[in-house]
XYZ file of C-alpha atoms in Angstrom:
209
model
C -1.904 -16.066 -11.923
C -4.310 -12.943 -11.324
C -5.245 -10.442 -14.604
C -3.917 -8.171 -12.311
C -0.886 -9.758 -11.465
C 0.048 -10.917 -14.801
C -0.390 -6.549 -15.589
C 1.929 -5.738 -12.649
C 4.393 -8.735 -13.927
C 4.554 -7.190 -17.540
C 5.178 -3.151 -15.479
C 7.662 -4.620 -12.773
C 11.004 -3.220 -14.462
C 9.948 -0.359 -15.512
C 8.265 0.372 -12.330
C 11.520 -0.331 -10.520
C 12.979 2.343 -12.474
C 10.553 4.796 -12.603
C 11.459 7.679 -10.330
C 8.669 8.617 -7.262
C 5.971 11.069 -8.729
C 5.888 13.260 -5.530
C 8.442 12.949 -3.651
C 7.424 15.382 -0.992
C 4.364 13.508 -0.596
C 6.434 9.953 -0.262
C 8.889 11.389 2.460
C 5.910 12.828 4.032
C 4.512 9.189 4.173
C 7.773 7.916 5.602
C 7.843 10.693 8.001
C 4.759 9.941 9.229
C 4.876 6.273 9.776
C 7.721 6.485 10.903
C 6.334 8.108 14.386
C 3.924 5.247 14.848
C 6.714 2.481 14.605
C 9.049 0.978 17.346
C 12.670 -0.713 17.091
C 11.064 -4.265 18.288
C 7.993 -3.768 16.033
C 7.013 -6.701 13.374
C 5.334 -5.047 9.963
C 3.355 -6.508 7.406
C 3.308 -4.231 4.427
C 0.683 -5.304 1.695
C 1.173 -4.471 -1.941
C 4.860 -3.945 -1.770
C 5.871 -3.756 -5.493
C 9.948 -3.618 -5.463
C 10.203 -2.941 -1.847
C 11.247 0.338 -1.582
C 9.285 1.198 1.133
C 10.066 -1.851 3.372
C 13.632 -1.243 2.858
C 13.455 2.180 3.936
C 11.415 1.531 6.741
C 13.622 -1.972 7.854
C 15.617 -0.110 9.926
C 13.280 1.356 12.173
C 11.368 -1.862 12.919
C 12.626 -5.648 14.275
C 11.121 -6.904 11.303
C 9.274 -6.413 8.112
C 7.322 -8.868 5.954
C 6.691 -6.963 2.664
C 4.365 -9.333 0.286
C 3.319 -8.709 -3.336
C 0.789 -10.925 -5.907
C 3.071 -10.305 -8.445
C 6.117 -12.649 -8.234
C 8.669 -10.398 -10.657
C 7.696 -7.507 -8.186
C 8.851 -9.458 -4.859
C 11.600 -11.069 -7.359
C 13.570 -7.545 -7.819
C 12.530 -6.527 -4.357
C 14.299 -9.632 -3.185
C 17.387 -8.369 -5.377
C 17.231 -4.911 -4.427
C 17.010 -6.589 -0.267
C 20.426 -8.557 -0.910
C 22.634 -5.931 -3.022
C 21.340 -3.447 0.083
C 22.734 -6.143 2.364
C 19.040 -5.275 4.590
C 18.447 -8.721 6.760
C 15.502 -7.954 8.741
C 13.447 -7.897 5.453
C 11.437 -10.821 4.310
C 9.761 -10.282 0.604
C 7.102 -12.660 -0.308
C 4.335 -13.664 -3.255
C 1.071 -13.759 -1.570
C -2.438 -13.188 -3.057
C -3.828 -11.213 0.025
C -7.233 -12.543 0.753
C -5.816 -16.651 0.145
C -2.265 -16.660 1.028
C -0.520 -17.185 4.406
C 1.458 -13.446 4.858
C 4.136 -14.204 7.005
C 4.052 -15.465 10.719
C 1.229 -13.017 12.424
C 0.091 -11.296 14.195
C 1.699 -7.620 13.432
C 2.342 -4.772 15.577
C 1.468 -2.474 12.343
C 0.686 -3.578 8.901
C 1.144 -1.176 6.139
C -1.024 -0.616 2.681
C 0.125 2.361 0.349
C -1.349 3.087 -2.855
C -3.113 -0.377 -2.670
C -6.732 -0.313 -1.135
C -8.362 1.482 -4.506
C -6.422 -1.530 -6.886
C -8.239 -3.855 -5.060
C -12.261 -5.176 -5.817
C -13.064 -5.740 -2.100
C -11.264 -3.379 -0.380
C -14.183 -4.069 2.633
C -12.923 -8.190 2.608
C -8.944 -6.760 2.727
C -9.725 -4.543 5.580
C -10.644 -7.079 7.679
C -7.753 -9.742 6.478
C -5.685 -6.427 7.755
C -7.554 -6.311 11.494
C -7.389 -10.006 11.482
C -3.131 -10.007 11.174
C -2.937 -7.003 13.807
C -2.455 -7.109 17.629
C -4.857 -6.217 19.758
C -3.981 -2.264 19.581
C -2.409 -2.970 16.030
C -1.799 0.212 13.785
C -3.213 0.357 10.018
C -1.460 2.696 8.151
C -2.384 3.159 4.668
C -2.380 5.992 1.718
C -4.457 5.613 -1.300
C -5.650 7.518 -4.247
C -9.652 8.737 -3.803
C -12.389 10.068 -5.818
C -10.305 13.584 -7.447
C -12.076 16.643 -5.959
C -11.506 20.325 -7.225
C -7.675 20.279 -5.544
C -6.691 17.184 -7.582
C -4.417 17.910 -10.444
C -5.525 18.436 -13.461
C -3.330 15.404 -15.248
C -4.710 13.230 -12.622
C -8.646 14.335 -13.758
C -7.661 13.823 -17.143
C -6.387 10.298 -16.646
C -8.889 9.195 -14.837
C -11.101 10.019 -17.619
C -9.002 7.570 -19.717
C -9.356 4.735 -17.367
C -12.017 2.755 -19.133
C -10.093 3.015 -22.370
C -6.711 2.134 -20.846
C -7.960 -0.498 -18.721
C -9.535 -2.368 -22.135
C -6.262 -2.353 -24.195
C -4.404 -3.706 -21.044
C -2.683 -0.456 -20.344
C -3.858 0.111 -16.986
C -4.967 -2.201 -13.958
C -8.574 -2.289 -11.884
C -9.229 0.988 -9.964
C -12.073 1.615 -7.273
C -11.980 5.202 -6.441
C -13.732 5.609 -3.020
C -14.225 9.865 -1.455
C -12.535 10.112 1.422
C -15.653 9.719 3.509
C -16.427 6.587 2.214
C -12.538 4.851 3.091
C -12.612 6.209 6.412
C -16.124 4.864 6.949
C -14.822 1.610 5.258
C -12.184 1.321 7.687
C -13.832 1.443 10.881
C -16.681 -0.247 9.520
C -13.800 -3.141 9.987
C -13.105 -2.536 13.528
C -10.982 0.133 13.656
C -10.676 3.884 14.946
C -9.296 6.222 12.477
C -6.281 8.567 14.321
C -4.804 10.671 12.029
C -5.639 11.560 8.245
C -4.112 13.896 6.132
C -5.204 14.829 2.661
C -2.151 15.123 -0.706
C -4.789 15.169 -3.463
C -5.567 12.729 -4.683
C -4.379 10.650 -1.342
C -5.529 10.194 1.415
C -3.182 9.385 4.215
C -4.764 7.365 7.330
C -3.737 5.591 10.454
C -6.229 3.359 12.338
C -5.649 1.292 15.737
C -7.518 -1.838 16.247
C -10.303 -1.653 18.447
């Protein structure tokens, strides 16, 4: 097991129980992808922690593969998929860039708040354009480089990164501008559609091209 997945292992429960930061911003997200998604639609969504998301978003899809590298994260999303009685939802453990993720290819395949945890965001990208359609969607959100409209607790903590991430408390970040992950994106092969800015995220949906 991963540094990274061993942190996310030891923060599962309490992440399943924290409640959503901004939750305007999260419904916005729902909202949003919601639009771009069709009853007979099969979803990959990347990073799924407890499965929140793919649970809210099962019923507007055929079918959702929601996959995780931390296996206590996928174990209580498994939980939370059975006591919801949700059947069209298939949680997994998969390292992204090694592991098989489900039975491809996908009409969309999700990422939030995952693309700045990750060290090659570039190589994940592509694993992404690889499991899509031909016309596939790429809908992702992640935190970027804080500007002068980030909050102020967010340009503190950031500041506190190094120190956090050497006594364990905190996992890798790569903070890209906003430039940069769009230009990362279709530097993969895809066409950015649709972007829309809740500092410090960056909301973005891409078609395969």
């Amino acid at each position: 097991m991963t540094n990274a997945a061993t942190f996310w292992d030891k923060t599962a429960e309490k992440y399943a129980e924290s409640p959503i930061a901004d939750l305007d911003s999260y419904n916005f997200t729902l909202e949003r992808t919601r639009r771009y998604l069709s009853p007979n639609d099969r979803v990959l969504e990347v990073g799924c922690g407890t499965g929140s998301t793919a649970l809210l978003l099962a019923g507007d899809v055929g079918r959702i593969v929601a996959s995780d590298f931390s296996p206590k994260m996928i174990e209580i999303a498994q939980r939370k998929a059975r006591d919801e009685g949700v059947t069209n939802a298939e949680f997994i453990t998969a390292d992204l860039l090694d592991d098989p993720v489900g039975d491809g290819p996908y009409d969309a395949v999700l990422a939030f708040n995952v693309l700045h945890l990750l060290p090659d965001s570039p190589a994940a990208i592509q694993r992404f354009h690889g499991l899509l359609k031909p016309d596939g969607l790429f809908i992702s959100k992640t935190v970027c480089q804080p500007g002068k409209g980030a909050p102020l607790k967010f340009r503190l903590l950031k500041a506190l990164l190094p120190v956090m991430q050497w006594v364990g408390l905190a996992p890798y970040v790569n903070f890209m501008s906003s430039r940069t992950l769009d230009d990362t994106i279709e530097a993969q092969g895809f066409k950015v559609i649709e972007t829309h800015d809740q500092a410090p995220s960056r909301y973005i949906v891409a078609r395969k091209v």
